[in-house]
Amino acid sequence: MTVEWLEAGGAGRWNSRQLREAIDALGANLEISVTRDAARLSITVTTDHLDAALEILAALVGKPRFDKVEFDKLKQRELERVESLSRTSGSWIAQMWLQKRLFRL
């Protein structure tokens, strides 16, 4: 959820919509990934748009907005996804059972 929230909340001087529009206007490809041990943000853009792309990347890293309204939307979507998985995916249920047993959640 952190990855989605980072992009959905906006950054620096850009709200969520403005951020997406700025990235699209550059013809850039923004990738954000998070693992247990690391977070990686990258932006792919042509060299003539490098300065603008680095400004966006710097805002995402240094000035994320983490808007509560956006978080509430993402939280609701995640709860709906989990509810759906709990009804339809036996492997997901088994994984949750195992984590609960291993980590006493």
PDB file of N, CA and C in Angstrom:
ATOM      1  N   MET A   1       0.809  -1.193   0.000  1.00  0.00           N
ATOM      2  CA  MET A   1       0.000   0.000   0.000  1.00  0.00           C
ATOM      3  C   MET A   1       0.853   1.259   0.000  1.00  0.00           C
ATOM      4  N   THR A   2       2.033   1.168   0.588  1.00  0.00           N
ATOM      5  CA  THR A   2       2.893   2.348   0.649  1.00  0.00           C
ATOM      6  C   THR A   2       3.221   2.851  -0.750  1.00  0.00           C
ATOM      7  N   VAL A   3       3.494   1.937  -1.655  1.00  0.00           N
ATOM      8  CA  VAL A   3       3.820   2.319  -3.026  1.00  0.00           C
ATOM      9  C   VAL A   3       2.662   3.077  -3.658  1.00  0.00           C
ATOM     10  N   GLU A   4       1.468   2.522  -3.533  1.00  0.00           N
ATOM     11  CA  GLU A   4       0.296   3.161  -4.114  1.00  0.00           C
ATOM     12  C   GLU A   4       0.023   4.509  -3.444  1.00  0.00           C
ATOM     13  N   TRP A   5       0.182   4.561  -2.132  1.00  0.00           N
ATOM     14  CA  TRP A   5      -0.083   5.791  -1.389  1.00  0.00           C
ATOM     15  C   TRP A   5       0.914   6.879  -1.748  1.00  0.00           C
ATOM     16  N   LEU A   6       2.156   6.488  -1.965  1.00  0.00           N
ATOM     17  CA  LEU A   6       3.189   7.462  -2.322  1.00  0.00           C
ATOM     18  C   LEU A   6       2.814   8.176  -3.611  1.00  0.00           C
ATOM     19  N   GLU A   7       2.395   7.411  -4.596  1.00  0.00           N
ATOM     20  CA  GLU A   7       2.024   8.014  -5.870  1.00  0.00           C
ATOM     21  C   GLU A   7       0.654   8.693  -5.802  1.00  0.00           C
ATOM     22  N   ALA A   8      -0.290   8.091  -5.095  1.00  0.00           N
ATOM     23  CA  ALA A   8      -1.652   8.631  -5.029  1.00  0.00           C
ATOM     24  C   ALA A   8      -1.734   9.900  -4.198  1.00  0.00           C
ATOM     25  N   GLY A   9      -0.832  10.076  -3.255  1.00  0.00           N
ATOM     26  CA  GLY A   9      -0.893  11.233  -2.377  1.00  0.00           C
ATOM     27  C   GLY A   9      -0.291  12.492  -2.951  1.00  0.00           C
ATOM     28  N   GLY A  10       0.460  12.358  -4.024  1.00  0.00           N
ATOM     29  CA  GLY A  10       1.149  13.507  -4.577  1.00  0.00           C
ATOM     30  C   GLY A  10       2.465  13.749  -3.862  1.00  0.00           C
ATOM     31  N   ALA A  11       3.179  14.770  -4.315  1.00  0.00           N
ATOM     32  CA  ALA A  11       4.481  15.078  -3.720  1.00  0.00           C
ATOM     33  C   ALA A  11       4.870  16.507  -4.052  1.00  0.00           C
ATOM     34  N   GLY A  12       5.537  17.137  -3.098  1.00  0.00           N
ATOM     35  CA  GLY A  12       6.009  18.500  -3.322  1.00  0.00           C
ATOM     36  C   GLY A  12       4.872  19.416  -3.707  1.00  0.00           C
ATOM     37  N   ARG A  13       5.021  20.104  -4.812  1.00  0.00           N
ATOM     38  CA  ARG A  13       4.011  21.070  -5.260  1.00  0.00           C
ATOM     39  C   ARG A  13       2.879  20.437  -6.060  1.00  0.00           C
ATOM     40  N   TRP A  14       2.938  19.129  -6.274  1.00  0.00           N
ATOM     41  CA  TRP A  14       1.939  18.441  -7.093  1.00  0.00           C
ATOM     42  C   TRP A  14       0.970  17.626  -6.251  1.00  0.00           C
ATOM     43  N   ASN A  15      -0.328  17.775  -6.503  1.00  0.00           N
ATOM     44  CA  ASN A  15      -1.278  16.834  -5.914  1.00  0.00           C
ATOM     45  C   ASN A  15      -1.258  15.568  -6.776  1.00  0.00           C
ATOM     46  N   SER A  16      -2.069  14.610  -6.455  1.00  0.00           N
ATOM     47  CA  SER A  16      -2.048  13.331  -7.155  1.00  0.00           C
ATOM     48  C   SER A  16      -2.259  13.489  -8.663  1.00  0.00           C
ATOM     49  N   ARG A  17      -3.275  14.216  -9.040  1.00  0.00           N
ATOM     50  CA  ARG A  17      -3.597  14.402 -10.464  1.00  0.00           C
ATOM     51  C   ARG A  17      -2.477  15.149 -11.181  1.00  0.00           C
ATOM     52  N   GLN A  18      -1.986  16.215 -10.566  1.00  0.00           N
ATOM     53  CA  GLN A  18      -0.922  17.006 -11.171  1.00  0.00           C
ATOM     54  C   GLN A  18       0.361  16.194 -11.333  1.00  0.00           C
ATOM     55  N   LEU A  19       0.641  15.360 -10.351  1.00  0.00           N
ATOM     56  CA  LEU A  19       1.835  14.516 -10.421  1.00  0.00           C
ATOM     57  C   LEU A  19       1.748  13.567 -11.606  1.00  0.00           C
ATOM     58  N   ARG A  20       0.607  12.883 -11.743  1.00  0.00           N
ATOM     59  CA  ARG A  20       0.419  11.955 -12.857  1.00  0.00           C
ATOM     60  C   ARG A  20       0.503  12.700 -14.187  1.00  0.00           C
ATOM     61  N   GLU A  21      -0.109  13.883 -14.277  1.00  0.00           N
ATOM     62  CA  GLU A  21      -0.065  14.674 -15.508  1.00  0.00           C
ATOM     63  C   GLU A  21       1.356  15.126 -15.838  1.00  0.00           C
ATOM     64  N   ALA A  22       2.127  15.521 -14.822  1.00  0.00           N
ATOM     65  CA  ALA A  22       3.516  15.949 -15.042  1.00  0.00           C
ATOM     66  C   ALA A  22       4.362  14.797 -15.565  1.00  0.00           C
ATOM     67  N   ILE A  23       4.153  13.621 -15.005  1.00  0.00           N
ATOM     68  CA  ILE A  23       4.897  12.442 -15.459  1.00  0.00           C
ATOM     69  C   ILE A  23       4.511  12.097 -16.886  1.00  0.00           C
ATOM     70  N   ASP A  24       3.210  12.107 -17.161  1.00  0.00           N
ATOM     71  CA  ASP A  24       2.727  11.797 -18.513  1.00  0.00           C
ATOM     72  C   ASP A  24       3.206  12.817 -19.536  1.00  0.00           C
ATOM     73  N   ALA A  25       3.227  14.095 -19.152  1.00  0.00           N
ATOM     74  CA  ALA A  25       3.657  15.152 -20.067  1.00  0.00           C
ATOM     75  C   ALA A  25       5.112  14.982 -20.489  1.00  0.00           C
ATOM     76  N   LEU A  26       5.899  14.389 -19.624  1.00  0.00           N
ATOM     77  CA  LEU A  26       7.308  14.139 -19.950  1.00  0.00           C
ATOM     78  C   LEU A  26       7.489  12.873 -20.780  1.00  0.00           C
ATOM     79  N   GLY A  27       6.433  12.092 -20.896  1.00  0.00           N
ATOM     80  CA  GLY A  27       6.560  10.794 -21.563  1.00  0.00           C
ATOM     81  C   GLY A  27       7.386   9.846 -20.722  1.00  0.00           C
ATOM     82  N   ALA A  28       7.347  10.051 -19.416  1.00  0.00           N
ATOM     83  CA  ALA A  28       8.178   9.299 -18.485  1.00  0.00           C
ATOM     84  C   ALA A  28       7.463   8.053 -17.990  1.00  0.00           C
ATOM     85  N   ASN A  29       8.239   7.137 -17.487  1.00  0.00           N
ATOM     86  CA  ASN A  29       7.713   5.932 -16.854  1.00  0.00           C
ATOM     87  C   ASN A  29       8.235   5.898 -15.423  1.00  0.00           C
ATOM     88  N   LEU A  30       7.328   6.041 -14.460  1.00  0.00           N
ATOM     89  CA  LEU A  30       7.689   6.029 -13.050  1.00  0.00           C
ATOM     90  C   LEU A  30       7.466   4.627 -12.498  1.00  0.00           C
ATOM     91  N   GLU A  31       8.451   4.099 -11.806  1.00  0.00           N
ATOM     92  CA  GLU A  31       8.322   2.801 -11.155  1.00  0.00           C
ATOM     93  C   GLU A  31       8.697   2.951  -9.689  1.00  0.00           C
ATOM     94  N   ILE A  32       7.824   2.431  -8.822  1.00  0.00           N
ATOM     95  CA  ILE A  32       8.072   2.445  -7.389  1.00  0.00           C
ATOM     96  C   ILE A  32       7.872   1.027  -6.896  1.00  0.00           C
ATOM     97  N   SER A  33       8.852   0.507  -6.178  1.00  0.00           N
ATOM     98  CA  SER A  33       8.698  -0.836  -5.615  1.00  0.00           C
ATOM     99  C   SER A  33       9.228  -0.847  -4.184  1.00  0.00           C
ATOM    100  N   VAL A  34       8.600  -1.672  -3.381  1.00  0.00           N
ATOM    101  CA  VAL A  34       8.990  -1.795  -1.986  1.00  0.00           C
ATOM    102  C   VAL A  34       9.082  -3.270  -1.645  1.00  0.00           C
ATOM    103  N   THR A  35      10.169  -3.638  -0.985  1.00  0.00           N
ATOM    104  CA  THR A  35      10.312  -4.982  -0.451  1.00  0.00           C
ATOM    105  C   THR A  35      10.447  -4.851   1.060  1.00  0.00           C
ATOM    106  N   ARG A  36      10.667  -5.952   1.716  1.00  0.00           N
ATOM    107  CA  ARG A  36      10.845  -5.895   3.169  1.00  0.00           C
ATOM    108  C   ARG A  36      12.065  -5.085   3.574  1.00  0.00           C
ATOM    109  N   ASP A  37      13.065  -5.047   2.687  1.00  0.00           N
ATOM    110  CA  ASP A  37      14.338  -4.425   3.036  1.00  0.00           C
ATOM    111  C   ASP A  37      14.663  -3.139   2.287  1.00  0.00           C
ATOM    112  N   ALA A  38      13.868  -2.789   1.293  1.00  0.00           N
ATOM    113  CA  ALA A  38      14.265  -1.647   0.466  1.00  0.00           C
ATOM    114  C   ALA A  38      13.065  -1.005  -0.220  1.00  0.00           C
ATOM    115  N   ALA A  39      13.271   0.220  -0.616  1.00  0.00           N
ATOM    116  CA  ALA A  39      12.322   0.926  -1.471  1.00  0.00           C
ATOM    117  C   ALA A  39      13.115   1.432  -2.664  1.00  0.00           C
ATOM    118  N   ARG A  40      12.519   1.325  -3.844  1.00  0.00           N
ATOM    119  CA  ARG A  40      13.214   1.761  -5.058  1.00  0.00           C
ATOM    120  C   ARG A  40      12.273   2.614  -5.884  1.00  0.00           C
ATOM    121  N   LEU A  41      12.711   3.816  -6.213  1.00  0.00           N
ATOM    122  CA  LEU A  41      11.966   4.705  -7.084  1.00  0.00           C
ATOM    123  C   LEU A  41      12.832   4.983  -8.292  1.00  0.00           C
ATOM    124  N   SER A  42      12.252   4.827  -9.465  1.00  0.00           N
ATOM    125  CA  SER A  42      13.005   5.133 -10.674  1.00  0.00           C
ATOM    126  C   SER A  42      12.083   5.789 -11.683  1.00  0.00           C
ATOM    127  N   ILE A  43      12.675   6.609 -12.522  1.00  0.00           N
ATOM    128  CA  ILE A  43      11.900   7.269 -13.562  1.00  0.00           C
ATOM    129  C   ILE A  43      12.713   7.174 -14.849  1.00  0.00           C
ATOM    130  N   THR A  44      12.051   6.733 -15.888  1.00  0.00           N
ATOM    131  CA  THR A  44      12.691   6.593 -17.191  1.00  0.00           C
ATOM    132  C   THR A  44      12.169   7.704 -18.085  1.00  0.00           C
ATOM    133  N   VAL A  45      13.093   8.450 -18.668  1.00  0.00           N
ATOM    134  CA  VAL A  45      12.717   9.613 -19.467  1.00  0.00           C
ATOM    135  C   VAL A  45      13.833   9.901 -20.467  1.00  0.00           C
ATOM    136  N   THR A  46      13.502  10.599 -21.531  1.00  0.00           N
ATOM    137  CA  THR A  46      14.536  11.003 -22.479  1.00  0.00           C
ATOM    138  C   THR A  46      15.400  12.094 -21.858  1.00  0.00           C
ATOM    139  N   THR A  47      16.612  12.229 -22.343  1.00  0.00           N
ATOM    140  CA  THR A  47      17.573  13.151 -21.725  1.00  0.00           C
ATOM    141  C   THR A  47      17.122  14.603 -21.779  1.00  0.00           C
ATOM    142  N   ASP A  48      16.321  14.971 -22.764  1.00  0.00           N
ATOM    143  CA  ASP A  48      15.878  16.368 -22.830  1.00  0.00           C
ATOM    144  C   ASP A  48      14.886  16.724 -21.719  1.00  0.00           C
ATOM    145  N   HIS A  49      14.338  15.721 -21.037  1.00  0.00           N
ATOM    146  CA  HIS A  49      13.415  15.973 -19.920  1.00  0.00           C
ATOM    147  C   HIS A  49      14.015  15.551 -18.572  1.00  0.00           C
ATOM    148  N   LEU A  50      15.320  15.344 -18.547  1.00  0.00           N
ATOM    149  CA  LEU A  50      15.970  14.827 -17.345  1.00  0.00           C
ATOM    150  C   LEU A  50      15.786  15.744 -16.131  1.00  0.00           C
ATOM    151  N   ASP A  51      15.990  17.044 -16.286  1.00  0.00           N
ATOM    152  CA  ASP A  51      15.878  17.957 -15.143  1.00  0.00           C
ATOM    153  C   ASP A  51      14.485  17.924 -14.530  1.00  0.00           C
ATOM    154  N   ALA A  52      13.455  17.962 -15.359  1.00  0.00           N
ATOM    155  CA  ALA A  52      12.082  17.923 -14.861  1.00  0.00           C
ATOM    156  C   ALA A  52      11.783  16.581 -14.192  1.00  0.00           C
ATOM    157  N   ALA A  53      12.287  15.507 -14.761  1.00  0.00           N
ATOM    158  CA  ALA A  53      12.067  14.176 -14.181  1.00  0.00           C
ATOM    159  C   ALA A  53      12.756  14.050 -12.825  1.00  0.00           C
ATOM    160  N   LEU A  54      13.957  14.584 -12.711  1.00  0.00           N
ATOM    161  CA  LEU A  54      14.666  14.536 -11.433  1.00  0.00           C
ATOM    162  C   LEU A  54      13.966  15.392 -10.377  1.00  0.00           C
ATOM    163  N   GLU A  55      13.339  16.491 -10.794  1.00  0.00           N
ATOM    164  CA  GLU A  55      12.573  17.319  -9.857  1.00  0.00           C
ATOM    165  C   GLU A  55      11.387  16.518  -9.298  1.00  0.00           C
ATOM    166  N   ILE A  56      10.707  15.783 -10.152  1.00  0.00           N
ATOM    167  CA  ILE A  56       9.584  14.945  -9.712  1.00  0.00           C
ATOM    168  C   ILE A  56      10.076  13.852  -8.779  1.00  0.00           C
ATOM    169  N   LEU A  57      11.142  13.178  -9.163  1.00  0.00           N
ATOM    170  CA  LEU A  57      11.691  12.097  -8.341  1.00  0.00           C
ATOM    171  C   LEU A  57      12.143  12.624  -6.979  1.00  0.00           C
ATOM    172  N   ALA A  58      12.777  13.786  -6.969  1.00  0.00           N
ATOM    173  CA  ALA A  58      13.221  14.392  -5.702  1.00  0.00           C
ATOM    174  C   ALA A  58      12.027  14.722  -4.809  1.00  0.00           C
ATOM    175  N   ALA A  59      10.940  15.207  -5.389  1.00  0.00           N
ATOM    176  CA  ALA A  59       9.744  15.513  -4.599  1.00  0.00           C
ATOM    177  C   ALA A  59       9.145  14.235  -4.015  1.00  0.00           C
ATOM    178  N   LEU A  60       9.103  13.166  -4.797  1.00  0.00           N
ATOM    179  CA  LEU A  60       8.567  11.906  -4.289  1.00  0.00           C
ATOM    180  C   LEU A  60       9.395  11.361  -3.138  1.00  0.00           C
ATOM    181  N   VAL A  61      10.696  11.487  -3.248  1.00  0.00           N
ATOM    182  CA  VAL A  61      11.582  10.971  -2.198  1.00  0.00           C
ATOM    183  C   VAL A  61      11.612  11.901  -0.988  1.00  0.00           C
ATOM    184  N   GLY A  62      11.693  13.198  -1.226  1.00  0.00           N
ATOM    185  CA  GLY A  62      11.908  14.145  -0.138  1.00  0.00           C
ATOM    186  C   GLY A  62      10.678  14.826   0.425  1.00  0.00           C
ATOM    187  N   LYS A  63       9.598  14.896  -0.373  1.00  0.00           N
ATOM    188  CA  LYS A  63       8.417  15.639   0.079  1.00  0.00           C
ATOM    189  C   LYS A  63       7.114  14.921  -0.293  1.00  0.00           C
ATOM    190  N   PRO A  64       6.976  13.651   0.078  1.00  0.00           N
ATOM    191  CA  PRO A  64       5.713  12.967  -0.229  1.00  0.00           C
ATOM    192  C   PRO A  64       4.578  13.572   0.592  1.00  0.00           C
ATOM    193  N   ARG A  65       3.380  13.550   0.061  1.00  0.00           N
ATOM    194  CA  ARG A  65       2.248  14.171   0.756  1.00  0.00           C
ATOM    195  C   ARG A  65       1.484  13.199   1.657  1.00  0.00           C
ATOM    196  N   PHE A  66       1.399  11.955   1.342  1.00  0.00           N
ATOM    197  CA  PHE A  66       0.682  10.958   2.156  1.00  0.00           C
ATOM    198  C   PHE A  66      -0.654  11.505   2.660  1.00  0.00           C
ATOM    199  N   ASP A  67      -1.501  11.868   1.736  1.00  0.00           N
ATOM    200  CA  ASP A  67      -2.809  12.438   2.018  1.00  0.00           C
ATOM    201  C   ASP A  67      -3.731  11.413   2.677  1.00  0.00           C
ATOM    202  N   LYS A  68      -4.372  11.779   3.780  1.00  0.00           N
ATOM    203  CA  LYS A  68      -5.250  10.859   4.513  1.00  0.00           C
ATOM    204  C   LYS A  68      -6.446  10.417   3.688  1.00  0.00           C
ATOM    205  N   VAL A  69      -7.014  11.311   2.904  1.00  0.00           N
ATOM    206  CA  VAL A  69      -8.165  10.943   2.063  1.00  0.00           C
ATOM    207  C   VAL A  69      -7.758   9.845   1.082  1.00  0.00           C
ATOM    208  N   GLU A  70      -6.590  10.004   0.467  1.00  0.00           N
ATOM    209  CA  GLU A  70      -6.101   8.980  -0.464  1.00  0.00           C
ATOM    210  C   GLU A  70      -5.823   7.670   0.268  1.00  0.00           C
ATOM    211  N   PHE A  71      -5.286   7.771   1.485  1.00  0.00           N
ATOM    212  CA  PHE A  71      -5.034   6.563   2.268  1.00  0.00           C
ATOM    213  C   PHE A  71      -6.330   5.817   2.552  1.00  0.00           C
ATOM    214  N   ASP A  72      -7.370   6.545   2.920  1.00  0.00           N
ATOM    215  CA  ASP A  72      -8.654   5.911   3.211  1.00  0.00           C
ATOM    216  C   ASP A  72      -9.205   5.182   1.984  1.00  0.00           C
ATOM    217  N   LYS A  73      -9.045   5.770   0.796  1.00  0.00           N
ATOM    218  CA  LYS A  73      -9.489   5.118  -0.436  1.00  0.00           C
ATOM    219  C   LYS A  73      -8.691   3.836  -0.683  1.00  0.00           C
ATOM    220  N   LEU A  74      -7.370   3.928  -0.546  1.00  0.00           N
ATOM    221  CA  LEU A  74      -6.515   2.760  -0.752  1.00  0.00           C
ATOM    222  C   LEU A  74      -6.805   1.668   0.268  1.00  0.00           C
ATOM    223  N   LYS A  75      -7.040   2.064   1.505  1.00  0.00           N
ATOM    224  CA  LYS A  75      -7.351   1.109   2.566  1.00  0.00           C
ATOM    225  C   LYS A  75      -8.633   0.352   2.241  1.00  0.00           C
ATOM    226  N   GLN A  76      -9.639   1.065   1.788  1.00  0.00           N
ATOM    227  CA  GLN A  76     -10.907   0.421   1.447  1.00  0.00           C
ATOM    228  C   GLN A  76     -10.735  -0.566   0.290  1.00  0.00           C
ATOM    229  N   ARG A  77      -9.968  -0.169  -0.729  1.00  0.00           N
ATOM    230  CA  ARG A  77      -9.703  -1.083  -1.853  1.00  0.00           C
ATOM    231  C   ARG A  77      -8.957  -2.329  -1.395  1.00  0.00           C
ATOM    232  N   GLU A  78      -7.990  -2.146  -0.503  1.00  0.00           N
ATOM    233  CA  GLU A  78      -7.215  -3.288  -0.003  1.00  0.00           C
ATOM    234  C   GLU A  78      -8.089  -4.213   0.824  1.00  0.00           C
ATOM    235  N   LEU A  79      -8.949  -3.668   1.655  1.00  0.00           N
ATOM    236  CA  LEU A  79      -9.869  -4.499   2.439  1.00  0.00           C
ATOM    237  C   LEU A  79     -10.795  -5.301   1.527  1.00  0.00           C
ATOM    238  N   GLU A  80     -11.271  -4.678   0.460  1.00  0.00           N
ATOM    239  CA  GLU A  80     -12.114  -5.384  -0.501  1.00  0.00           C
ATOM    240  C   GLU A  80     -11.338  -6.481  -1.213  1.00  0.00           C
ATOM    241  N   ARG A  81     -10.067  -6.204  -1.551  1.00  0.00           N
ATOM    242  CA  ARG A  81      -9.224  -7.214  -2.213  1.00  0.00           C
ATOM    243  C   ARG A  81      -8.996  -8.408  -1.294  1.00  0.00           C
ATOM    244  N   VAL A  82      -8.686  -8.137  -0.030  1.00  0.00           N
ATOM    245  CA  VAL A  82      -8.440  -9.206   0.933  1.00  0.00           C
ATOM    246  C   VAL A  82      -9.713 -10.028   1.165  1.00  0.00           C
ATOM    247  N   GLU A  83     -10.825  -9.346   1.263  1.00  0.00           N
ATOM    248  CA  GLU A  83     -12.093 -10.055   1.442  1.00  0.00           C
ATOM    249  C   GLU A  83     -12.366 -10.982   0.261  1.00  0.00           C
ATOM    250  N   SER A  84     -12.109 -10.505  -0.936  1.00  0.00           N
ATOM    251  CA  SER A  84     -12.295 -11.328  -2.135  1.00  0.00           C
ATOM    252  C   SER A  84     -11.352 -12.526  -2.135  1.00  0.00           C
ATOM    253  N   LEU A  85     -10.081 -12.287  -1.796  1.00  0.00           N
ATOM    254  CA  LEU A  85      -9.113 -13.385  -1.739  1.00  0.00           C
ATOM    255  C   LEU A  85      -9.502 -14.423  -0.691  1.00  0.00           C
ATOM    256  N   SER A  86     -10.020 -13.966   0.414  1.00  0.00           N
ATOM    257  CA  SER A  86     -10.394 -14.910   1.481  1.00  0.00           C
ATOM    258  C   SER A  86     -11.529 -15.837   1.041  1.00  0.00           C
ATOM    259  N   ARG A  87     -12.309 -15.414   0.061  1.00  0.00           N
ATOM    260  CA  ARG A  87     -13.397 -16.255  -0.448  1.00  0.00           C
ATOM    261  C   ARG A  87     -12.991 -17.112  -1.635  1.00  0.00           C
ATOM    262  N   THR A  88     -11.954 -16.688  -2.368  1.00  0.00           N
ATOM    263  CA  THR A  88     -11.666 -17.334  -3.648  1.00  0.00           C
ATOM    264  C   THR A  88     -10.309 -18.023  -3.762  1.00  0.00           C
ATOM    265  N   SER A  89      -9.385 -17.768  -2.847  1.00  0.00           N
ATOM    266  CA  SER A  89      -8.025 -18.287  -3.010  1.00  0.00           C
ATOM    267  C   SER A  89      -7.608 -19.152  -1.822  1.00  0.00           C
ATOM    268  N   GLY A  90      -7.598 -20.450  -2.051  1.00  0.00           N
ATOM    269  CA  GLY A  90      -7.157 -21.367  -1.006  1.00  0.00           C
ATOM    270  C   GLY A  90      -5.703 -21.168  -0.629  1.00  0.00           C
ATOM    271  N   SER A  91      -4.849 -20.872  -1.613  1.00  0.00           N
ATOM    272  CA  SER A  91      -3.428 -20.668  -1.315  1.00  0.00           C
ATOM    273  C   SER A  91      -3.231 -19.412  -0.473  1.00  0.00           C
ATOM    274  N   TRP A  92      -4.018 -18.374  -0.701  1.00  0.00           N
ATOM    275  CA  TRP A  92      -3.917 -17.156   0.096  1.00  0.00           C
ATOM    276  C   TRP A  92      -4.315 -17.448   1.540  1.00  0.00           C
ATOM    277  N   ILE A  93      -5.402 -18.195   1.713  1.00  0.00           N
ATOM    278  CA  ILE A  93      -5.849 -18.550   3.065  1.00  0.00           C
ATOM    279  C   ILE A  93      -4.774 -19.361   3.776  1.00  0.00           C
ATOM    280  N   ALA A  94      -4.163 -20.323   3.077  1.00  0.00           N
ATOM    281  CA  ALA A  94      -3.102 -21.139   3.673  1.00  0.00           C
ATOM    282  C   ALA A  94      -1.907 -20.281   4.078  1.00  0.00           C
ATOM    283  N   GLN A  95      -1.547 -19.322   3.226  1.00  0.00           N
ATOM    284  CA  GLN A  95      -0.425 -18.433   3.539  1.00  0.00           C
ATOM    285  C   GLN A  95      -0.729 -17.593   4.782  1.00  0.00           C
ATOM    286  N   MET A  96      -1.930 -17.071   4.891  1.00  0.00           N
ATOM    287  CA  MET A  96      -2.312 -16.281   6.069  1.00  0.00           C
ATOM    288  C   MET A  96      -2.307 -17.145   7.332  1.00  0.00           C
ATOM    289  N   TRP A  97      -2.790 -18.370   7.228  1.00  0.00           N
ATOM    290  CA  TRP A  97      -2.803 -19.285   8.364  1.00  0.00           C
ATOM    291  C   TRP A  97      -1.369 -19.553   8.818  1.00  0.00           C
ATOM    292  N   LEU A  98      -0.475 -19.806   7.850  1.00  0.00           N
ATOM    293  CA  LEU A  98       0.924 -20.079   8.183  1.00  0.00           C
ATOM    294  C   LEU A  98       1.564 -18.863   8.857  1.00  0.00           C
ATOM    295  N   GLN A  99       1.364 -17.681   8.313  1.00  0.00           N
ATOM    296  CA  GLN A  99       1.952 -16.483   8.939  1.00  0.00           C
ATOM    297  C   GLN A  99       1.414 -16.275  10.352  1.00  0.00           C
ATOM    298  N   LYS A 100       0.136 -16.523  10.535  1.00  0.00           N
ATOM    299  CA  LYS A 100      -0.445 -16.367  11.876  1.00  0.00           C
ATOM    300  C   LYS A 100       0.206 -17.329  12.860  1.00  0.00           C
ATOM    301  N   ARG A 101       0.411 -18.564  12.427  1.00  0.00           N
ATOM    302  CA  ARG A 101       1.059 -19.558  13.292  1.00  0.00           C
ATOM    303  C   ARG A 101       2.514 -19.238  13.548  1.00  0.00           C
ATOM    304  N   LEU A 102       3.234 -18.827  12.523  1.00  0.00           N
ATOM    305  CA  LEU A 102       4.658 -18.550  12.663  1.00  0.00           C
ATOM    306  C   LEU A 102       4.937 -17.299  13.494  1.00  0.00           C
ATOM    307  N   PHE A 103       4.135 -16.268  13.292  1.00  0.00           N
ATOM    308  CA  PHE A 103       4.426 -14.983  13.901  1.00  0.00           C
ATOM    309  C   PHE A 103       3.450 -14.602  14.998  1.00  0.00           C
ATOM    310  N   ARG A 104       2.547 -15.490  15.334  1.00  0.00           N
ATOM    311  CA  ARG A 104       1.573 -15.294  16.411  1.00  0.00           C
ATOM    312  C   ARG A 104       0.816 -13.973  16.250  1.00  0.00           C
ATOM    313  N   LEU A 105       0.317 -13.743  15.039  1.00  0.00           N
ATOM    314  CA  LEU A 105      -0.424 -12.511  14.756  1.00  0.00           C
ATOM    315  C   LEU A 105      -1.839 -12.583  15.290  1.00  0.00           C
TER     316      LEU A 105
END
